[in-house]
Short mmCIF file of C-alpha atoms in Angstrom, two decimals:
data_model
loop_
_atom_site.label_atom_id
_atom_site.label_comp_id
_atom_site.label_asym_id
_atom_site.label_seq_id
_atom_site.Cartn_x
_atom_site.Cartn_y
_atom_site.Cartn_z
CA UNK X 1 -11.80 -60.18 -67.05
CA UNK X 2 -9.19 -61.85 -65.46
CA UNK X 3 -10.70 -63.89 -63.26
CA UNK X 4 -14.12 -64.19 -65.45
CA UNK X 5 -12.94 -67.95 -66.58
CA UNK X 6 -11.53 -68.71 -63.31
CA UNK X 7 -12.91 -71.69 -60.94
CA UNK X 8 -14.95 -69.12 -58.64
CA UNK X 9 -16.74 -67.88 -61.86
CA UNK X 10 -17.18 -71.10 -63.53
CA UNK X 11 -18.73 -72.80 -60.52
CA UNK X 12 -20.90 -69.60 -60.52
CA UNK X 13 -22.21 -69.83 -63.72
CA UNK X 14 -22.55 -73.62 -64.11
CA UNK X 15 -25.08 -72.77 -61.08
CA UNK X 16 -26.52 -70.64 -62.45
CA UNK X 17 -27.12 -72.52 -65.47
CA UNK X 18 -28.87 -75.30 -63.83
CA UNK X 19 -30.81 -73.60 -61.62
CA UNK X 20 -31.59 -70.85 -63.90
CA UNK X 21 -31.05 -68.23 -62.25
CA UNK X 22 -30.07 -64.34 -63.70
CA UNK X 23 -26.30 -63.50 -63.28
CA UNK X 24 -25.56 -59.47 -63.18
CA UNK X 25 -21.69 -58.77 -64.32
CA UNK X 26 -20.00 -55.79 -64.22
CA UNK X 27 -17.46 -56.69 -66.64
CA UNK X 28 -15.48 -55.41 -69.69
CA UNK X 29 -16.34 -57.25 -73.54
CA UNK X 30 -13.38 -60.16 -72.91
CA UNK X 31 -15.14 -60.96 -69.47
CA UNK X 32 -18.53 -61.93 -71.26
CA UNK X 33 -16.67 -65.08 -73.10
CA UNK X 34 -14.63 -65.55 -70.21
CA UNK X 35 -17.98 -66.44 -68.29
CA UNK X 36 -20.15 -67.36 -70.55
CA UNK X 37 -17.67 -70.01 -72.78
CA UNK X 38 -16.80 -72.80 -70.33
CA UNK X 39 -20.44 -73.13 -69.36
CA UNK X 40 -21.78 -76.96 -70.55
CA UNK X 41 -23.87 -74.94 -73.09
CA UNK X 42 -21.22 -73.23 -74.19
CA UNK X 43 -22.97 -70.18 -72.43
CA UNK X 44 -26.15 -70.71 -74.82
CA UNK X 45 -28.48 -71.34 -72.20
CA UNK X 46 -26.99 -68.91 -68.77
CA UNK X 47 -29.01 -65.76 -68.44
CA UNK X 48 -26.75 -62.28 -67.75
CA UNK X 49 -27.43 -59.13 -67.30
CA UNK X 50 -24.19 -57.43 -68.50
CA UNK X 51 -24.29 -53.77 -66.82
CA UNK X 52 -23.76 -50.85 -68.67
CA UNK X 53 -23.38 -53.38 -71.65
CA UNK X 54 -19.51 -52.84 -71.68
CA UNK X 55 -17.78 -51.15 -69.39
CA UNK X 56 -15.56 -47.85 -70.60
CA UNK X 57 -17.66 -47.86 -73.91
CA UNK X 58 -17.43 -51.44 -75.71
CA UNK X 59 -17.96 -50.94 -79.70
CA UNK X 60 -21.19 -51.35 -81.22
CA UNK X 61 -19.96 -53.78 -83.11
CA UNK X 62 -18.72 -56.02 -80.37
CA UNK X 63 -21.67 -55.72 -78.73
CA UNK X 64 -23.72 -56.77 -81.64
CA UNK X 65 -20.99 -59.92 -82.01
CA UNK X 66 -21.72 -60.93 -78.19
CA UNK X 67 -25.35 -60.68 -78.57
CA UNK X 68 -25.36 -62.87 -81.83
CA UNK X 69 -22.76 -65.69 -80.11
CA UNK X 70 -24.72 -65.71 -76.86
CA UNK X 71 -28.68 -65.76 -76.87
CA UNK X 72 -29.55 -65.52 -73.03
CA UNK X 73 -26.86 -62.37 -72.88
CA UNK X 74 -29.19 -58.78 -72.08
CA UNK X 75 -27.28 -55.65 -72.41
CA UNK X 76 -28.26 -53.30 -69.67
CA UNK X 77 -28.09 -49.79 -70.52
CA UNK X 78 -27.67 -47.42 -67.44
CA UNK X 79 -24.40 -45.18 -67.99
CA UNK X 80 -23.30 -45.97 -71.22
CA UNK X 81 -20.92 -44.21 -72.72
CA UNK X 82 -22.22 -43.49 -76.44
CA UNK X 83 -25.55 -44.53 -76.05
CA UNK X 84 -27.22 -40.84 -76.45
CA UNK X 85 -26.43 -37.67 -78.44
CA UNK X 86 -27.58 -34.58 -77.71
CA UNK X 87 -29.51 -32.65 -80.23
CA UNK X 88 -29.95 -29.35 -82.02
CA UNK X 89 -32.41 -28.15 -79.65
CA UNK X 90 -30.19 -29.72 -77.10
CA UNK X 91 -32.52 -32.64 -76.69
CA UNK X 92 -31.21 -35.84 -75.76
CA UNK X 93 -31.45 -39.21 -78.59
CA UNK X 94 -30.10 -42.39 -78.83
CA UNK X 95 -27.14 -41.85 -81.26
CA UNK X 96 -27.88 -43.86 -84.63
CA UNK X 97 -25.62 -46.70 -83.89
CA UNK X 98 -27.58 -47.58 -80.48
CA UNK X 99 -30.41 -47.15 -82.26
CA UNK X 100 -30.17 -49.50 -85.16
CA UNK X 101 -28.93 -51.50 -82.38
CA UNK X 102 -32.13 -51.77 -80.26
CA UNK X 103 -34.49 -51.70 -83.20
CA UNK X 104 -32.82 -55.00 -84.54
CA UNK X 105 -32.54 -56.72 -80.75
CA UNK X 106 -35.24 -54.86 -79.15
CA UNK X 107 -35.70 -58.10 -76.33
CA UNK X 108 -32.36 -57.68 -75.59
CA UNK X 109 -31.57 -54.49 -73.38
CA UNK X 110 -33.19 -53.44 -70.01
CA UNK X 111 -32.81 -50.32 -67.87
CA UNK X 112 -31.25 -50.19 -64.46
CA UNK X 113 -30.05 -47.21 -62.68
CA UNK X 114 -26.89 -48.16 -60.94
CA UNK X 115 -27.63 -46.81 -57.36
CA UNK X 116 -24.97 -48.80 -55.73
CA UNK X 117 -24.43 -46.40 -53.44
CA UNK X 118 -26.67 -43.46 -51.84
CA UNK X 119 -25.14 -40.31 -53.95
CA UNK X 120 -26.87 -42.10 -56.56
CA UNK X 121 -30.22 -41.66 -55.99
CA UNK X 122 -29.96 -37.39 -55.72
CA UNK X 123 -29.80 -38.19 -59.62
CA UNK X 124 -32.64 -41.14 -60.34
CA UNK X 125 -35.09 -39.39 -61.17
CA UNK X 126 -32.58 -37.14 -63.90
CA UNK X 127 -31.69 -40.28 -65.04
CA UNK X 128 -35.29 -41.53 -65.20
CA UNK X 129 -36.28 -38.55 -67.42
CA UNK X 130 -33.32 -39.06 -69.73
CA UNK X 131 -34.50 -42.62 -70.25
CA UNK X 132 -37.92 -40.83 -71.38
CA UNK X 133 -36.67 -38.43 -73.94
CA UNK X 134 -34.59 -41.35 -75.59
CA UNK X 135 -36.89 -44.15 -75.14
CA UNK X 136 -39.67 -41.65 -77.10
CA UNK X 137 -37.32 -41.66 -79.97
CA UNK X 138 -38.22 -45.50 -80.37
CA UNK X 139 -41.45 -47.35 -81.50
CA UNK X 140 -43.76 -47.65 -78.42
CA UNK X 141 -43.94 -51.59 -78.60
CA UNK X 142 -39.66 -51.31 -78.76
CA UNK X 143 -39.87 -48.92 -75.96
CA UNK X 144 -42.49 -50.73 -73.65
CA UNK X 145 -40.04 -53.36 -73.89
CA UNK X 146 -36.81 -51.98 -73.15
CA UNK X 147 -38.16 -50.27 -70.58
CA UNK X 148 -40.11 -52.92 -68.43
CA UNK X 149 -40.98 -55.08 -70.71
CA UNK X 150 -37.48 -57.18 -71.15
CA UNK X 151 -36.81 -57.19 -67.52
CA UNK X 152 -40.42 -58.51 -66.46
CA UNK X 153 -40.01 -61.33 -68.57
CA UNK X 154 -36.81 -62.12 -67.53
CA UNK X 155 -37.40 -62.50 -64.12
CA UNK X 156 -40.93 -64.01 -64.65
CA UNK X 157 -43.39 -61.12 -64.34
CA UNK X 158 -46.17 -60.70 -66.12
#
């Protein structure tokens, strides 16, 4: 977060404000403003994908305050620390907070899978079928979109 208002980034995200074009940070909560502020619109009109959606477990309630200040801001959700809970039967949920959270932006999160390097992908398809079990905790219409839904029409795709 440094750097995030520095004259690298804000070149980068005026770009990417007038060309609009998708910006993917991997960046703690004070990072988000720090890119998003000095934009001309104020960071109302950039698009980022902020991985993880906080990294080393950013509050709920931050997350919600970042979402309501900045419109074009998705919160990607591979990762996350406190995003599921594990069950009685050991089965794996969204915890109540993430939830609630979903259910009241539901065109605001996307999946990834964070397979920046190869030792990732022994454990995609793990992570693939933990997305499942949690995404079958939400309504189908909120899980079609968080799924492929948000991302598709982000980038265009029908």
């Amino acid at each position: 977060s440094a750097n995030a208002d520095g004259p690298v980034a804000r070149k980068l995200m005026v770009l990417a404000e007038q060309r609009q074009l998708v910006v993917l940070a991997h960046v703690d909560d004070a990072a988000i403003d720090g890119l998003l502020a000095p934009t001309p619109s104020g960071g109302q009109n950039v698009k980022l994908i902020w991985a993880h959606t906080g990294i080393g477990g950013t509050p709920v309630a931050r997350v919600k305050a970042l979402l309501d200040r900045y419109p074009g801001l998705m919160g990607e959700l591979s990762y996350r620390p406190g995003l599921t809970c594990d069950g009685p039967q050991g089965d794996v949920h969204l915890c109540p907070e993430w939830r609630e959270l979903l259910l009241a932006y539901p065109t605001r999160f996307l999946l990834g899978s964070d397979t920046w390097i190869n030792p990732r992908w022994l454990y995609y398809g793990e992570l693939m079928q933990t997305y499942r079990a949690w995404l079958g905790g939400l309504p189908p219409a909120v899980a079609r979109q968080v799924a492929w839904g948000n991302g598709a029409r982000l980038f265009g795709l029908e």
